[in-house]
Amino acid sequence: MANLNKVMLMGNLTANPELRYTPKGTAVTDLRLAINRYYSGENSERQEETTFVDVTLWNRQAEIANQYLTKGSGVFIEGRLQLDTWEDKATGQKRNKLRVIGESLQLLPRAGAPTGVPYNDGNNQQARPNYNNGGNFNQPRQQSYNPPPSAPQNGGFIDADDDIPF
């Protein structure tokens, strides 16, 4: 039987991430996301519902989240669900909590920022990591466009006098 455990979430952080390390030196960060849902209620009134989800990031993603995210930052996370179970020391009752283990993290533009503009740390330095630069998150990606060698030279327009092969 096939199994699938995949979660995709987009929301805003409710607090600044706090990076910590396990005794073996592995980076871990817990995030709390607020995810809003808008819908029409009775009498077509706009309603809002907010769901809070706990997300755990490990290794380099935990460090990136700690470095670049703050309260209110938007993120898109892909991951899996994990059920944590423990016994409450005060009451002796069994407790459990469903959380998301983040496997992929994408930073979203800040509210009000134009699309495609990188984050700015206040000193006109790029503060958004660049995932397409061979792992070097501090250098901007070199962007250049080289058209394919077979690109039409007339801007892609078809000459009406050409014979159509079909």
mmCIF file of C-alpha atoms in Angstrom:
data_model
loop_
_atom_site.group_PDB
_atom_site.id
_atom_site.type_symbol
_atom_site.label_atom_id
_atom_site.label_comp_id
_atom_site.label_asym_id
_atom_site.label_seq_id
_atom_site.Cartn_x
_atom_site.Cartn_y
_atom_site.Cartn_z
ATOM 1 C CA MET A 1 0.000 0.000 0.000
ATOM 2 C CA ALA A 2 1.308 3.434 -0.902
ATOM 3 C CA ASN A 3 1.798 6.077 1.786
ATOM 4 C CA LEU A 4 2.159 9.833 1.569
ATOM 5 C CA ASN A 5 2.978 12.293 4.324
ATOM 6 C CA LYS A 6 3.383 15.734 2.721
ATOM 7 C CA VAL A 7 2.386 19.175 3.975
ATOM 8 C CA MET A 8 2.595 22.543 2.209
ATOM 9 C CA LEU A 9 2.039 25.668 4.289
ATOM 10 C CA MET A 10 2.251 29.383 3.610
ATOM 11 C CA GLY A 11 1.936 31.823 6.477
ATOM 12 C CA ASN A 12 3.607 34.384 8.718
ATOM 13 C CA LEU A 13 5.803 33.847 11.761
ATOM 14 C CA THR A 14 4.227 34.739 15.110
ATOM 15 C CA ALA A 15 7.623 35.266 16.799
ATOM 16 C CA ASN A 16 11.312 35.536 15.984
ATOM 17 C CA PRO A 17 12.970 32.152 15.460
ATOM 18 C CA GLU A 18 15.347 30.979 18.170
ATOM 19 C CA LEU A 19 18.236 28.809 17.064
ATOM 20 C CA ARG A 20 19.555 26.136 19.402
ATOM 21 C CA TYR A 21 21.856 23.164 19.020
ATOM 22 C CA THR A 22 21.525 19.552 20.085
ATOM 23 C CA PRO A 23 24.299 18.052 22.256
ATOM 24 C CA LYS A 24 25.827 16.637 19.044
ATOM 25 C CA GLY A 25 25.909 20.109 17.451
ATOM 26 C CA THR A 26 22.924 19.862 15.086
ATOM 27 C CA ALA A 27 21.084 23.157 14.527
ATOM 28 C CA VAL A 28 17.340 23.176 15.241
ATOM 29 C CA THR A 29 14.751 25.960 15.140
ATOM 30 C CA ASP A 30 11.071 25.855 16.051
ATOM 31 C CA LEU A 31 8.748 28.240 14.206
ATOM 32 C CA ARG A 32 5.111 29.022 14.852
ATOM 33 C CA LEU A 33 3.148 29.949 11.738
ATOM 34 C CA ALA A 34 -0.124 31.821 11.555
ATOM 35 C CA ILE A 35 -2.091 30.780 8.479
ATOM 36 C CA ASN A 36 -5.152 32.837 7.580
ATOM 37 C CA ARG A 37 -8.207 31.575 5.741
ATOM 38 C CA TYR A 38 -10.786 33.982 4.364
ATOM 39 C CA TYR A 39 -14.312 32.942 3.446
ATOM 40 C CA SER A 40 -17.837 34.315 3.077
ATOM 41 C CA GLY A 41 -20.027 33.718 6.089
ATOM 42 C CA GLU A 42 -23.704 34.342 6.614
ATOM 43 C CA ASN A 43 -25.106 37.308 4.664
ATOM 44 C CA SER A 44 -21.936 37.203 2.500
ATOM 45 C CA GLU A 45 -19.876 38.750 5.277
ATOM 46 C CA ARG A 46 -16.150 38.239 4.945
ATOM 47 C CA GLN A 47 -14.881 35.966 7.700
ATOM 48 C CA GLU A 48 -11.316 35.213 8.761
ATOM 49 C CA GLU A 49 -10.028 32.114 10.483
ATOM 50 C CA THR A 50 -6.446 31.750 11.723
ATOM 51 C CA THR A 51 -4.719 28.425 12.281
ATOM 52 C CA PHE A 52 -1.441 28.196 14.206
ATOM 53 C CA VAL A 53 1.021 25.471 13.233
ATOM 54 C CA ASP A 54 4.325 24.503 14.854
ATOM 55 C CA VAL A 55 7.187 23.781 12.449
ATOM 56 C CA THR A 56 10.629 22.373 13.252
ATOM 57 C CA LEU A 57 13.584 23.012 10.948
ATOM 58 C CA TRP A 58 16.915 21.210 11.150
ATOM 59 C CA ASN A 59 20.527 21.794 10.060
ATOM 60 C CA ARG A 60 21.213 24.554 7.507
ATOM 61 C CA GLN A 61 17.530 25.439 7.119
ATOM 62 C CA ALA A 62 17.338 26.126 10.854
ATOM 63 C CA GLU A 63 20.332 28.471 10.571
ATOM 64 C CA ILE A 64 18.860 30.250 7.532
ATOM 65 C CA ALA A 65 15.531 30.749 9.299
ATOM 66 C CA ASN A 66 17.282 32.198 12.339
ATOM 67 C CA GLN A 67 19.423 34.506 10.190
ATOM 68 C CA TYR A 68 16.792 35.883 7.801
ATOM 69 C CA LEU A 69 13.349 35.532 9.400
ATOM 70 C CA THR A 70 11.708 37.740 11.997
ATOM 71 C CA LYS A 71 8.258 38.001 13.509
ATOM 72 C CA GLY A 72 5.764 38.647 10.692
ATOM 73 C CA SER A 73 7.990 37.222 7.936
ATOM 74 C CA GLY A 74 6.197 35.208 5.290
ATOM 75 C CA VAL A 75 7.377 31.678 4.540
ATOM 76 C CA PHE A 76 6.403 28.750 2.379
ATOM 77 C CA ILE A 77 7.248 25.412 3.967
ATOM 78 C CA GLU A 78 7.045 21.910 2.592
ATOM 79 C CA GLY A 79 7.427 19.083 5.034
ATOM 80 C CA ARG A 80 5.854 16.129 6.770
ATOM 81 C CA LEU A 81 3.653 15.591 9.806
ATOM 82 C CA GLN A 82 5.084 14.066 12.963
ATOM 83 C CA LEU A 83 3.208 13.100 16.125
ATOM 84 C CA ASP A 84 5.170 13.762 19.329
ATOM 85 C CA THR A 85 4.016 11.750 22.381
ATOM 86 C CA TRP A 86 5.145 12.197 26.000
ATOM 87 C CA GLU A 87 3.977 11.839 29.573
ATOM 88 C CA ASP A 88 3.185 15.042 31.454
ATOM 89 C CA LYS A 89 5.421 15.103 34.535
ATOM 90 C CA ALA A 90 2.989 17.198 36.582
ATOM 91 C CA THR A 91 -0.193 15.178 35.949
ATOM 92 C CA GLY A 92 1.166 11.862 34.691
ATOM 93 C CA GLN A 93 -1.176 12.006 31.692
ATOM 94 C CA LYS A 94 -0.135 11.012 28.200
ATOM 95 C CA ARG A 95 0.121 14.022 25.916
ATOM 96 C CA ASN A 96 0.649 14.346 22.187
ATOM 97 C CA LYS A 97 1.135 17.087 19.666
ATOM 98 C CA LEU A 98 1.108 17.125 15.878
ATOM 99 C CA ARG A 99 3.876 19.195 14.312
ATOM 100 C CA VAL A 100 5.404 19.757 10.877
ATOM 101 C CA ILE A 101 9.010 18.800 10.206
ATOM 102 C CA GLY A 102 10.124 21.260 7.533
ATOM 103 C CA GLU A 103 12.016 19.756 4.620
ATOM 104 C CA SER A 104 11.985 22.805 2.333
ATOM 105 C CA LEU A 105 11.894 26.507 3.221
ATOM 106 C CA GLN A 106 11.226 29.475 0.932
ATOM 107 C CA LEU A 107 11.292 33.053 2.154
ATOM 108 C CA LEU A 108 8.466 35.256 0.899
ATOM 109 C CA PRO A 109 8.584 39.021 0.250
ATOM 110 C CA ARG A 110 7.684 41.245 3.165
ATOM 111 C CA ALA A 111 4.254 42.863 3.164
ATOM 112 C CA GLY A 112 4.266 45.996 1.043
ATOM 113 C CA ALA A 113 7.574 45.174 -0.660
ATOM 114 C CA PRO A 114 7.503 45.099 -4.443
ATOM 115 C CA THR A 115 7.698 41.612 -5.919
ATOM 116 C CA GLY A 116 11.175 40.540 -6.910
ATOM 117 C CA VAL A 117 12.965 43.008 -4.634
ATOM 118 C CA PRO A 118 15.326 41.290 -2.191
ATOM 119 C CA TYR A 119 15.180 41.955 1.507
ATOM 120 C CA ASN A 120 17.353 44.812 2.684
ATOM 121 C CA ASP A 121 19.185 44.915 5.993
ATOM 122 C CA GLY A 122 18.987 48.726 6.161
ATOM 123 C CA ASN A 123 22.467 49.269 4.723
ATOM 124 C CA ASN A 124 21.479 48.521 1.129
ATOM 125 C CA GLN A 125 22.973 45.059 1.511
ATOM 126 C CA GLN A 126 21.071 42.073 0.206
ATOM 127 C CA ALA A 127 19.774 40.169 3.229
ATOM 128 C CA ARG A 128 17.715 37.497 1.493
ATOM 129 C CA PRO A 129 19.535 34.233 0.897
ATOM 130 C CA ASN A 130 20.104 33.157 -2.652
ATOM 131 C CA TYR A 131 19.405 29.467 -3.095
ATOM 132 C CA ASN A 132 20.614 29.419 -6.724
ATOM 133 C CA ASN A 133 24.221 30.379 -6.142
ATOM 134 C CA GLY A 134 25.883 27.084 -5.314
ATOM 135 C CA GLY A 135 25.179 27.368 -1.571
ATOM 136 C CA ASN A 136 26.867 30.767 -1.149
ATOM 137 C CA PHE A 137 24.047 32.693 0.518
ATOM 138 C CA ASN A 138 25.881 35.999 0.845
ATOM 139 C CA GLN A 139 26.610 36.694 -2.815
ATOM 140 C CA PRO A 140 23.926 37.848 -5.269
ATOM 141 C CA ARG A 141 23.219 35.486 -8.129
ATOM 142 C CA GLN A 142 24.765 36.443 -11.451
ATOM 143 C CA GLN A 143 21.904 36.956 -13.856
ATOM 144 C CA SER A 144 22.394 37.000 -17.566
ATOM 145 C CA TYR A 145 20.241 35.966 -20.468
ATOM 146 C CA ASN A 146 21.624 34.252 -23.497
ATOM 147 C CA PRO A 147 18.943 33.502 -26.086
ATOM 148 C CA PRO A 148 18.990 30.039 -27.584
ATOM 149 C CA PRO A 149 21.024 29.816 -30.809
ATOM 150 C CA SER A 150 17.924 28.995 -32.848
ATOM 151 C CA ALA A 151 15.934 32.032 -31.669
ATOM 152 C CA PRO A 152 14.262 33.877 -34.563
ATOM 153 C CA GLN A 153 15.946 37.156 -35.403
ATOM 154 C CA ASN A 154 12.672 38.873 -36.359
ATOM 155 C CA GLY A 155 11.251 38.858 -32.832
ATOM 156 C CA GLY A 156 9.399 35.581 -33.300
ATOM 157 C CA PHE A 157 6.874 36.849 -35.846
ATOM 158 C CA ILE A 158 5.840 34.494 -38.621
ATOM 159 C CA ASP A 159 6.038 35.838 -42.142
ATOM 160 C CA ALA A 160 2.630 35.352 -43.791
ATOM 161 C CA ASP A 161 4.334 34.544 -47.129
ATOM 162 C CA ASP A 162 6.160 31.507 -45.705
ATOM 163 C CA ASP A 163 4.906 28.087 -46.691
ATOM 164 C CA ILE A 164 3.276 26.230 -43.818
ATOM 165 C CA PRO A 165 4.566 22.635 -43.758
ATOM 166 C CA PHE A 166 1.260 20.985 -42.861
#
